[in-house]
Amino acid sequence: MKFAISYSTADGLDPDRLVAYARHAEDCGFEGLYLPEHVVLYPGAALGSFEFPPTLPYPDPLDCLTFVAAATRRLLLGTAVLLLPYHHPVTLAKRLATIDVLSRGRMRLLTVGLGALPGEAEAVGVDFGTRGRRADEAIDVLRLLWGGDEEGVDFDGEFFGLDRAVSYPKPHGVTHLPIHVGGSSRAAARRAGRRGDGYFPGGALTPDERAAQWELARSAAAEAGRDPGALEYTRWGSIDMTPERVEAFAAQGVTRIVVAPATAEPERQREEMSAFAERFSLSG
């Protein structure tokens, strides 16, 4: 089992605090650090019963991860989730490859999702109803650009078009960066199987629905001629979870657990991270 940790900027974006958090996570032995994304909020923006305070700070996750990479040595860099339909894949391919090169191959926990706020799509000029198809094309374009050579690559899609496009630098030492698919729907599970390197479901799903979605991801991979056994399965966990709970996750096929501190106080966060690392012998 791999263990990673997420970082919340809900209390503001303090560079010293972010660096201290990331360095402590690295010292504890966590595999990687995840940051969320919202491109824009607005009054009344809500997911279910939770309404986002419009002033809740959501800095650009890739800029933050570049900053983290410069202050760490080993920690992998992740998003949970990057809202893929709201990024143009040509510029995104360049940004992600640049981060990977500068971090010497650590931009490896990219998780993408569709977004669930219609006003956010409207603000960036994206038709909310087409964001799934846009995401599918964007994944294809990213991989084409990363894998292309000096002759360039072509793409003729519904949303994006390329004519002998060449994009350098390439990711560090790999043909393309892993792309995990996040979401809490069966459509997301199918997308993960057909196009992703892993599935990272969220949401308040029942155990039966979680199991059904994971099986759907695997069957979609097989139907697409891909190896279901190569899919990674990432899940959210709790900072106080027990070894028995981790064993239960592993029995469900989970390969990575992402946790978050239960407190916003920096010293208590470090204590919780250290206790988790000791419980699971992360640095050993």
Short mmCIF file of C-alpha atoms in Angstrom, two decimals:
data_model
loop_
_atom_site.label_atom_id
_atom_site.label_comp_id
_atom_site.label_asym_id
_atom_site.label_seq_id
_atom_site.Cartn_x
_atom_site.Cartn_y
_atom_site.Cartn_z
CA MET A 1 0.00 0.00 0.00
CA LYS A 2 1.17 3.52 -0.84
CA PHE A 3 0.26 6.48 1.37
CA ALA A 4 0.00 10.11 0.30
CA ILE A 5 -1.33 13.26 1.95
CA SER A 6 -3.35 16.25 0.80
CA TYR A 7 -2.93 19.91 1.65
CA SER A 8 -5.73 22.39 2.25
CA THR A 9 -5.38 26.11 1.55
CA ALA A 10 -8.69 26.91 3.28
CA ASP A 11 -6.87 29.04 5.87
CA GLY A 12 -4.95 30.96 3.24
CA LEU A 13 -1.80 30.35 1.23
CA ASP A 14 1.27 30.95 3.37
CA PRO A 15 4.47 29.90 1.54
CA ASP A 16 6.40 29.06 4.70
CA ARG A 17 3.56 26.92 6.02
CA LEU A 18 3.19 25.07 2.71
CA VAL A 19 6.91 24.32 2.53
CA ALA A 20 7.07 23.18 6.16
CA TYR A 21 4.08 20.90 5.60
CA ALA A 22 5.56 19.38 2.43
CA ARG A 23 8.98 18.85 3.97
CA HIS A 24 7.48 17.20 7.03
CA ALA A 25 5.38 14.93 4.81
CA GLU A 26 8.53 13.97 2.94
CA ASP A 27 10.48 13.36 6.16
CA CYS A 28 7.63 11.18 7.44
CA GLY A 29 7.82 9.01 4.34
CA PHE A 30 4.58 9.91 2.57
CA GLU A 31 4.72 9.10 -1.13
CA GLY A 32 3.26 12.34 -2.42
CA LEU A 33 1.34 15.56 -1.82
CA TYR A 34 -2.05 16.35 -3.39
CA LEU A 35 -3.70 19.73 -3.95
CA PRO A 36 -7.27 20.45 -5.14
CA GLU A 37 -8.46 22.88 -7.79
CA HIS A 38 -11.30 25.27 -8.39
CA VAL A 39 -10.72 27.76 -11.17
CA VAL A 40 -13.36 30.17 -9.93
CA LEU A 41 -16.12 30.29 -7.31
CA TYR A 42 -19.27 32.41 -7.09
CA PRO A 43 -22.05 33.14 -4.60
CA GLY A 44 -24.29 30.09 -4.28
CA ALA A 45 -21.76 27.59 -5.64
CA ALA A 46 -22.55 24.31 -3.90
CA LEU A 47 -21.89 20.58 -3.96
CA GLY A 48 -24.84 18.85 -2.38
CA SER A 49 -25.55 20.50 0.95
CA PHE A 50 -22.11 22.15 1.11
CA GLU A 51 -22.02 25.73 -0.13
CA PHE A 52 -18.58 27.13 -0.94
CA PRO A 53 -17.73 30.44 0.71
CA PRO A 54 -16.91 32.58 -2.34
CA THR A 55 -13.68 33.81 -0.73
CA LEU A 56 -12.37 30.30 -0.01
CA PRO A 57 -8.83 30.40 -1.46
CA TYR A 58 -8.05 27.91 -4.20
CA PRO A 59 -4.62 28.76 -5.60
CA ASP A 60 -3.44 27.21 -8.83
CA PRO A 61 -2.38 23.67 -7.87
CA LEU A 62 0.33 23.31 -10.51
CA ASP A 63 2.00 26.56 -9.49
CA CYS A 64 1.87 25.40 -5.86
CA LEU A 65 3.34 22.02 -6.75
CA THR A 66 6.19 23.65 -8.65
CA PHE A 67 6.93 25.66 -5.50
CA VAL A 68 6.80 22.46 -3.42
CA ALA A 69 9.08 20.64 -5.84
CA ALA A 70 11.78 23.28 -5.40
CA ALA A 71 11.69 22.80 -1.62
CA THR A 72 11.65 18.98 -1.54
CA ARG A 73 13.67 16.11 -3.00
CA ARG A 74 11.54 12.98 -3.17
CA LEU A 75 7.87 13.88 -2.69
CA LEU A 76 5.65 13.07 -5.69
CA LEU A 77 3.31 15.81 -6.89
CA GLY A 78 -0.43 15.26 -7.26
CA THR A 79 -3.77 16.91 -7.95
CA ALA A 80 -7.14 15.80 -6.61
CA VAL A 81 -8.56 16.86 -8.85
CA LEU A 82 -7.37 19.04 -11.71
CA LEU A 83 -10.47 20.17 -13.61
CA LEU A 84 -9.37 18.99 -17.02
CA PRO A 85 -12.19 20.45 -19.20
CA TYR A 86 -11.25 23.94 -18.03
CA HIS A 87 -7.64 23.67 -19.30
CA HIS A 88 -6.51 23.66 -22.91
CA PRO A 89 -4.53 20.43 -23.37
CA VAL A 90 -1.83 22.02 -25.52
CA THR A 91 -0.75 24.49 -22.83
CA LEU A 92 -1.41 21.92 -20.09
CA ALA A 93 0.90 19.37 -21.75
CA LYS A 94 3.68 21.95 -21.72
CA ARG A 95 3.11 22.95 -18.08
CA LEU A 96 2.97 19.38 -16.78
CA ALA A 97 6.05 18.25 -18.70
CA THR A 98 7.97 21.31 -17.49
CA ILE A 99 7.11 20.57 -13.86
CA ASP A 100 8.10 16.94 -14.35
CA VAL A 101 11.47 17.86 -15.85
CA LEU A 102 12.27 20.49 -13.21
CA SER A 103 11.28 18.09 -10.40
CA ARG A 104 13.29 15.26 -12.00
CA GLY A 105 10.27 13.06 -12.59
CA ARG A 106 7.92 13.79 -9.71
CA MET A 107 4.76 15.06 -11.48
CA ARG A 108 3.36 11.53 -11.30
CA LEU A 109 0.11 11.74 -9.29
CA LEU A 110 -1.97 13.84 -11.67
CA THR A 111 -5.65 13.13 -11.08
CA VAL A 112 -8.17 14.81 -13.36
CA GLY A 113 -11.91 15.32 -13.03
CA LEU A 114 -14.76 17.12 -14.75
CA GLY A 115 -15.94 19.63 -12.15
CA ALA A 116 -19.48 19.84 -10.79
CA LEU A 117 -20.18 23.60 -10.68
CA PRO A 118 -22.02 24.88 -13.78
CA GLY A 119 -21.01 28.47 -13.06
CA GLU A 120 -17.36 27.48 -13.10
CA ALA A 121 -17.71 26.03 -16.60
CA GLU A 122 -19.56 29.13 -17.76
CA ALA A 123 -16.84 31.42 -16.41
CA VAL A 124 -14.18 29.77 -18.58
CA GLY A 125 -16.41 29.49 -21.66
CA VAL A 126 -17.02 25.73 -21.52
CA ASP A 127 -20.41 24.14 -22.19
CA PHE A 128 -21.10 22.24 -18.95
CA GLY A 129 -22.86 19.45 -20.84
CA THR A 130 -19.85 18.70 -23.05
CA ARG A 131 -17.17 18.58 -20.38
CA GLY A 132 -16.97 14.77 -20.39
CA ARG A 133 -16.25 14.62 -24.11
CA ARG A 134 -13.79 17.51 -23.77
CA ALA A 135 -11.94 15.62 -21.03
CA ASP A 136 -11.70 12.49 -23.16
CA GLU A 137 -10.22 14.45 -26.04
CA ALA A 138 -7.88 16.35 -23.72
CA ILE A 139 -6.41 13.11 -22.37
CA ASP A 140 -5.79 11.92 -25.93
CA VAL A 141 -4.16 15.23 -26.89
CA LEU A 142 -1.91 15.25 -23.84
CA ARG A 143 -0.59 11.78 -24.62
CA LEU A 144 -0.14 12.58 -28.31
CA LEU A 145 1.92 15.68 -27.58
CA TRP A 146 4.07 13.97 -24.95
CA GLY A 147 4.72 11.00 -27.23
CA GLY A 148 5.27 12.95 -30.45
CA ASP A 149 8.64 13.68 -32.04
CA GLU A 150 10.04 16.46 -34.20
CA GLU A 151 7.70 15.49 -37.06
CA GLY A 152 4.72 16.58 -34.98
CA VAL A 153 1.32 15.04 -34.29
CA ASP A 154 -2.13 15.51 -35.79
CA PHE A 155 -5.52 15.46 -34.10
CA ASP A 156 -8.94 16.20 -35.51
CA GLY A 157 -11.52 16.20 -32.74
CA GLU A 158 -14.76 17.83 -31.74
CA PHE A 159 -13.04 20.38 -29.53
CA PHE A 160 -9.31 20.32 -30.35
CA GLY A 161 -7.30 20.18 -33.55
CA LEU A 162 -3.58 19.71 -34.16
CA ASP A 163 -1.59 19.90 -37.39
CA ARG A 164 1.97 18.60 -37.01
CA ALA A 165 2.17 20.08 -33.51
CA VAL A 166 5.46 19.61 -31.68
CA SER A 167 5.75 20.01 -27.90
CA TYR A 168 9.00 19.95 -25.94
CA PRO A 169 10.27 19.35 -23.29
CA LYS A 170 9.08 15.81 -22.85
CA PRO A 171 8.30 14.30 -19.45
CA HIS A 172 11.34 13.12 -17.54
CA GLY A 173 12.31 9.62 -18.64
CA VAL A 174 8.83 8.43 -19.64
CA THR A 175 6.71 8.54 -22.78
CA HIS A 176 3.78 10.13 -20.99
CA LEU A 177 2.82 11.12 -17.48
CA PRO A 178 0.33 8.92 -15.59
CA ILE A 179 -3.20 10.31 -15.71
CA HIS A 180 -5.54 9.13 -12.97
CA VAL A 181 -9.26 9.79 -13.29
CA GLY A 182 -11.18 11.12 -10.32
CA GLY A 183 -14.93 11.25 -9.81
CA SER A 184 -17.82 9.56 -8.09
CA SER A 185 -19.87 8.36 -11.04
CA ARG A 186 -19.98 5.33 -13.26
CA ALA A 187 -19.01 7.54 -16.19
CA ALA A 188 -15.81 8.45 -14.34
CA ALA A 189 -15.11 4.77 -13.68
CA ARG A 190 -15.53 3.95 -17.37
CA ARG A 191 -13.26 6.85 -18.31
CA ALA A 192 -10.61 5.55 -15.92
CA GLY A 193 -10.75 2.12 -17.50
CA ARG A 194 -10.75 3.32 -21.10
CA ARG A 195 -8.19 6.08 -20.80
CA GLY A 196 -6.72 6.40 -17.30
CA ASP A 197 -3.75 4.95 -15.50
CA GLY A 198 -5.82 4.72 -12.32
CA TYR A 199 -9.13 5.50 -10.65
CA PHE A 200 -9.56 7.83 -7.65
CA PRO A 201 -13.24 7.85 -6.66
CA GLY A 202 -14.60 10.41 -4.24
CA GLY A 203 -18.02 11.22 -2.92
CA ALA A 204 -20.18 9.54 -0.29
CA LEU A 205 -20.65 6.25 -2.13
CA THR A 206 -22.02 3.09 -0.58
CA PRO A 207 -19.66 0.11 -0.34
CA ASP A 208 -21.66 -1.70 -3.03
CA GLU A 209 -21.46 1.28 -5.40
CA ARG A 210 -17.71 1.65 -4.81
CA ALA A 211 -17.18 -2.01 -5.60
CA ALA A 212 -19.38 -1.74 -8.70
CA GLN A 213 -17.46 1.29 -9.98
CA TRP A 214 -14.08 -0.36 -9.49
CA GLU A 215 -15.26 -3.46 -11.33
CA LEU A 216 -16.65 -1.20 -14.07
CA ALA A 217 -13.26 0.51 -14.43
CA ARG A 218 -11.55 -2.85 -14.77
CA SER A 219 -14.08 -4.23 -17.25
CA ALA A 220 -13.92 -1.01 -19.32
CA ALA A 221 -10.14 -1.40 -19.48
CA ALA A 222 -10.45 -4.98 -20.69
CA GLU A 223 -13.03 -4.02 -23.32
CA ALA A 224 -10.66 -1.31 -24.58
CA GLY A 225 -7.84 -3.82 -24.93
CA ARG A 226 -5.99 -2.51 -21.90
CA ASP A 227 -4.64 -4.42 -18.91
CA PRO A 228 -7.03 -4.09 -15.96
CA GLY A 229 -4.26 -5.22 -13.63
CA ALA A 230 -2.22 -2.15 -14.51
CA LEU A 231 -4.86 0.25 -13.14
CA GLU A 232 -4.02 1.87 -9.83
CA TYR A 233 -6.84 2.30 -7.33
CA THR A 234 -6.57 5.33 -5.02
CA ARG A 235 -8.99 6.09 -2.20
CA TRP A 236 -9.43 8.73 0.47
CA GLY A 237 -8.70 7.57 4.01
CA SER A 238 -8.56 9.17 7.45
CA ILE A 239 -5.50 10.27 9.36
CA ASP A 240 -6.54 8.08 12.31
CA MET A 241 -7.28 4.93 10.30
CA THR A 242 -6.15 1.62 11.77
CA PRO A 243 -4.04 -1.12 10.20
CA GLU A 244 -7.17 -3.26 10.08
CA ARG A 245 -8.94 -0.61 8.02
CA VAL A 246 -6.00 -0.43 5.63
CA GLU A 247 -6.10 -4.20 5.25
CA ALA A 248 -9.80 -3.93 4.38
CA PHE A 249 -8.97 -1.35 1.69
CA ALA A 250 -6.25 -3.61 0.29
CA ALA A 251 -8.72 -6.49 0.09
CA GLN A 252 -10.89 -4.25 -2.12
CA GLY A 253 -7.98 -3.73 -4.54
CA VAL A 254 -6.87 -0.31 -3.28
CA THR A 255 -3.22 0.46 -4.04
CA ARG A 256 -2.92 3.98 -2.59
CA ILE A 257 -4.58 5.81 0.32
CA VAL A 258 -4.64 9.61 0.59
CA VAL A 259 -5.22 11.16 4.01
CA ALA A 260 -5.54 14.69 5.41
CA PRO A 261 -4.95 16.10 8.89
CA ALA A 262 -8.05 16.50 11.01
CA THR A 263 -6.90 19.87 12.36
CA ALA A 264 -5.87 23.20 10.82
CA GLU A 265 -3.29 23.96 13.53
CA PRO A 266 0.22 23.42 12.06
CA GLU A 267 1.82 21.81 15.12
CA ARG A 268 -1.09 19.39 15.55
CA GLN A 269 -0.94 18.61 11.82
CA ARG A 270 2.72 17.62 12.17
CA GLU A 271 1.87 15.45 15.17
CA GLU A 272 -0.91 13.68 13.27
CA MET A 273 1.33 13.12 10.26
CA SER A 274 4.14 11.77 12.43
CA ALA A 275 1.79 9.45 14.31
CA PHE A 276 0.37 8.09 11.03
CA ALA A 277 3.87 7.55 9.64
CA GLU A 278 4.93 5.70 12.78
CA ARG A 279 1.78 3.54 12.79
CA PHE A 280 2.51 2.34 9.24
CA SER A 281 6.33 2.53 9.33
CA LEU A 282 6.42 4.87 6.35
CA SER A 283 10.00 6.02 6.79
CA GLY A 284 11.19 2.48 7.35
#
